[in-house]
XYZ file of C-alpha atoms in Angstrom:
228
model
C 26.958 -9.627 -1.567
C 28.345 -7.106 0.654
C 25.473 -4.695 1.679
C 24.541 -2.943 4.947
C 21.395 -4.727 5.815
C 19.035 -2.821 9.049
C 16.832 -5.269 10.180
C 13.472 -3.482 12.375
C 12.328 -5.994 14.461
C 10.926 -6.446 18.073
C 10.583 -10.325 18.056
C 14.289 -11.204 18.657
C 14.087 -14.966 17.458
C 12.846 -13.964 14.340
C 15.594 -11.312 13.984
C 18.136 -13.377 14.001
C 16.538 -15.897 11.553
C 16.767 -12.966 9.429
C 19.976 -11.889 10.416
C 21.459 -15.190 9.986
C 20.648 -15.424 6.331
C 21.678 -11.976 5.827
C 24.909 -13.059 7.269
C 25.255 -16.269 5.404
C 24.917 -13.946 2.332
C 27.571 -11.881 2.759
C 25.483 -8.662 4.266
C 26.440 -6.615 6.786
C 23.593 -6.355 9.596
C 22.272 -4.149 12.801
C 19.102 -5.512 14.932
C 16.941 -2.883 16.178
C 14.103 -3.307 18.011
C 12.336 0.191 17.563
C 11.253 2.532 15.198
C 12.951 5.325 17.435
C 16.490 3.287 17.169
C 16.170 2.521 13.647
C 15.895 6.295 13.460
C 19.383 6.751 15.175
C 20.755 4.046 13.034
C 19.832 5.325 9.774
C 21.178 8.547 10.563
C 24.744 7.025 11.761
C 25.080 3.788 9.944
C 23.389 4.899 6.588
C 22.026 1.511 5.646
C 21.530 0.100 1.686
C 18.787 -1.571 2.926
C 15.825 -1.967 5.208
C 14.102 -5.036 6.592
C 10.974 -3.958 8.989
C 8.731 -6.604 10.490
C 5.530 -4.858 11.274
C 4.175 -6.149 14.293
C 5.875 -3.445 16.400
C 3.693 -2.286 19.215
C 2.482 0.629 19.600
C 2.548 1.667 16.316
C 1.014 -0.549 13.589
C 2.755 -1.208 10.412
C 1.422 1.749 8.054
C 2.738 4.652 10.364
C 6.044 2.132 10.810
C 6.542 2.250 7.209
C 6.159 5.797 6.962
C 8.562 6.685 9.886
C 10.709 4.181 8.116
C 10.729 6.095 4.469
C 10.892 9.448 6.028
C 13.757 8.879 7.608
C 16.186 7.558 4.324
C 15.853 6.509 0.888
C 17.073 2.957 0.860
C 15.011 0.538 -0.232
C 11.956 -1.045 2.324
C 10.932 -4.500 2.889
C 8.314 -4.971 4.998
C 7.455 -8.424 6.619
C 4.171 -9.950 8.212
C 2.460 -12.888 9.301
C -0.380 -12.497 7.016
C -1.648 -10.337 4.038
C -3.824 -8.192 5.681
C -1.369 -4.591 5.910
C -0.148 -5.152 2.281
C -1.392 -2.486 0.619
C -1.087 -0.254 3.523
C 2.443 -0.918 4.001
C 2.913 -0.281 -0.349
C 0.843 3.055 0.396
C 3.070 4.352 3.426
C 6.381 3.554 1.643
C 7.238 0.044 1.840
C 8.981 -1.825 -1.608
C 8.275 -5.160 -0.927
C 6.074 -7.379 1.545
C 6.854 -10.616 2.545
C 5.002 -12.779 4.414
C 6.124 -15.358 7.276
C 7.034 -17.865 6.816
C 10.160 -16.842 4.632
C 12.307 -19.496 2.897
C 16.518 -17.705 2.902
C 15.859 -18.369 -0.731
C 12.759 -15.757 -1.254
C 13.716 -13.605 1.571
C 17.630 -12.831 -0.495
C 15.735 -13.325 -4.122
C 13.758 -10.181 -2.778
C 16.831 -8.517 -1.135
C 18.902 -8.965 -4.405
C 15.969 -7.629 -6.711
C 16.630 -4.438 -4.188
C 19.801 -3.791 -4.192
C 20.128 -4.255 -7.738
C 17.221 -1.802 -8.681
C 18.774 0.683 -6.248
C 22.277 0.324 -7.883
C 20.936 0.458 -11.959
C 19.170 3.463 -11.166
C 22.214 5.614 -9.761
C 24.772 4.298 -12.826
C 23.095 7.703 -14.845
C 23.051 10.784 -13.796
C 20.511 12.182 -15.325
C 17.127 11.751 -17.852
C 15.166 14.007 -19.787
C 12.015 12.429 -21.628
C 8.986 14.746 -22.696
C 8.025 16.984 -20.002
C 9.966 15.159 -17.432
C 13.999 15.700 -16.280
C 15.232 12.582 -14.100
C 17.617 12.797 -11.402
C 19.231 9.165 -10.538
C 21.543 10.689 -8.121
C 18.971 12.622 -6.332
C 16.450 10.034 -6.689
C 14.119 12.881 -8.039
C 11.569 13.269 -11.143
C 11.255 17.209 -12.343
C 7.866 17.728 -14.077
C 8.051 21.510 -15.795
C 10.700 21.841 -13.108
C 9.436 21.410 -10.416
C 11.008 18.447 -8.082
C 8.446 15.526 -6.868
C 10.322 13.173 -4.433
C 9.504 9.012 -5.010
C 9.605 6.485 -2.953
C 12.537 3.908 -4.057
C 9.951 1.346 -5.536
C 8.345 4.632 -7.064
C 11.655 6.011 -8.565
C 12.377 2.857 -9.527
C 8.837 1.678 -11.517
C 8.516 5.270 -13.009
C 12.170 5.098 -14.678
C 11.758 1.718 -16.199
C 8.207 3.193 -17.991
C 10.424 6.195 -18.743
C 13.119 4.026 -20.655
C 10.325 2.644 -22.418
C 8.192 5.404 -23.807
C 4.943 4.942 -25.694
C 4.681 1.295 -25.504
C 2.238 -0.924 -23.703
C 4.186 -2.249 -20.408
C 2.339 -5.430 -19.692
C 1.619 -5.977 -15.852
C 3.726 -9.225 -16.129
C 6.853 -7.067 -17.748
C 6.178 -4.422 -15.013
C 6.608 -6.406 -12.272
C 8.729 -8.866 -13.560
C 11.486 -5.965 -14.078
C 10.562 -3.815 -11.008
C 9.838 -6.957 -8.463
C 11.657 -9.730 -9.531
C 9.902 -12.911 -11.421
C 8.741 -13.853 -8.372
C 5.869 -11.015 -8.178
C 5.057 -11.597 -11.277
C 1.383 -12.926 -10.534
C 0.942 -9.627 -8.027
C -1.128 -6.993 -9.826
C -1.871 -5.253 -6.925
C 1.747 -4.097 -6.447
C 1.215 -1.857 -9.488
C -2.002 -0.927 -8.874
C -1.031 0.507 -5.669
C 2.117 2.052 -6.873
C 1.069 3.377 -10.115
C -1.645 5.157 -8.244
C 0.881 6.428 -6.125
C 2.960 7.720 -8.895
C -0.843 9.512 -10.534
C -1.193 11.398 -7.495
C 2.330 12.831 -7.530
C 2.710 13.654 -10.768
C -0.398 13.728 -12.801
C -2.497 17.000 -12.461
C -5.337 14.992 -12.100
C -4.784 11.884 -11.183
C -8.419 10.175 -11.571
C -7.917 11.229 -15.668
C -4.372 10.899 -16.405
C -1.948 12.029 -19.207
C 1.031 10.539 -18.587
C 0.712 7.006 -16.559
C -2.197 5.408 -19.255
C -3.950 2.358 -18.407
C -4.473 -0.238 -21.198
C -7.462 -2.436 -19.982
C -6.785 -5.937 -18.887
C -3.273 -5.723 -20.834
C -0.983 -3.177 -18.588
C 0.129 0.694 -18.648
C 1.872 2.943 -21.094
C 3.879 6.004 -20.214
C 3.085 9.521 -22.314
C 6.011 11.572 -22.261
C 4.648 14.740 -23.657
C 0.656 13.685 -22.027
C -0.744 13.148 -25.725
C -3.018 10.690 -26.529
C -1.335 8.157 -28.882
């Protein structure tokens, strides 16, 4: 695996437990030990993929996340010692969440799942289904033509429900294809992410056309926002 791999993390020891199985794998790595130098470093070194452990005083791990996605594209694993910023790490931009302690075997299951998603979704260059145009290179989704910028884990949940119009997508499938088998069991990924996806491109998200819940069994994507 040769990837550029930026690791965001203030607690040194662990960063280079990190680092070490990065390296073992075949990555390419930088160590940085604040969210103003991981900044810098995505601007110069134009990682394929972040790592961001989220104890980083003073900022807690939501606004890190956030700095983090505003400032590149790349994929975003966030890591913890417990559950507890989850789904406020999902909401601010984060991929992935991990939580300490990491076997190398989850931590590069998780990095491959990534990478790969990343790759398969800039193969294409482009989409149209229903009322939406798909940009793989631009990472983009055009609804009536007008461009709504994802998040990687986003871009990359949206376009596997776009390949697969007008069926039921159970959770298991969903995650399964988006996560890795591993998240499998995690229904709050999509919860969080398909209600991030409502907001951005439903016109109202609380009753939505497109992004269709089917109770207890998964969603189902409407191209054209008709009831089937």
């Amino acid at each position: 695996m040769n990837a550029r791999v930026l690791v965001v993390d203030a607690d040194l020891h662990a960063a280079k437990t990190t680092t070490t199985i990065l390296l073992g794998r075949g990555c390419e790595t930088r160590t940085v030990v604040s969210a103003e130098a991981a900044h810098e470093t995505i601007r110069t070194w134009r990682p394929a993929l972040v790592i961001a452990a989220l104890e980083m005083t003073p900022i807690d791990g939501s606004e890190l996340c956030h700095c983090l996605r505003q400032a590149s594209s790349a994929p975003l694993i966030a890591i913890a010692s417990n559950t507890r910023a989850e789904v406020a790490a999902l909401d601010s931009g984060a991929d992935d969440y991990l939580v300490r302690p990491i076997t190398a075997d989850q931590l590069m299951a998780r990095v491959r799942v990534a990478l790969r998603r990343s790759a398969l979704s800039s193969e294409m260059a482009e989409m149209g289904v229903g009322e939406f145009h798909i940009d793989f290179h631009g990472r983009r989704v055009h609804v009536h033509g007008q461009p709504v910028r994802l998040t990687p884990k986003e871009f990359d949940l949206f376009v596997f429900m776009a390949r697969h119009p007008n069926r039921v997508l159970p959770h298991r499938t969903l995650l399964g294809a988006v996560w890795g088998e591993g998240s499998a069991d995690q229904s709050e990924y999509l919860r969080v992410f398909v209600g991030q996806l409502r907001k951005k491109l439903e016109h109202d998200p609380s009753n939505p056309r497109y992004l269709v819940t089917e109770p207890w069994v998964g969603y189902r994507f409407n191209p054209d926002g008709l009831a089937h």
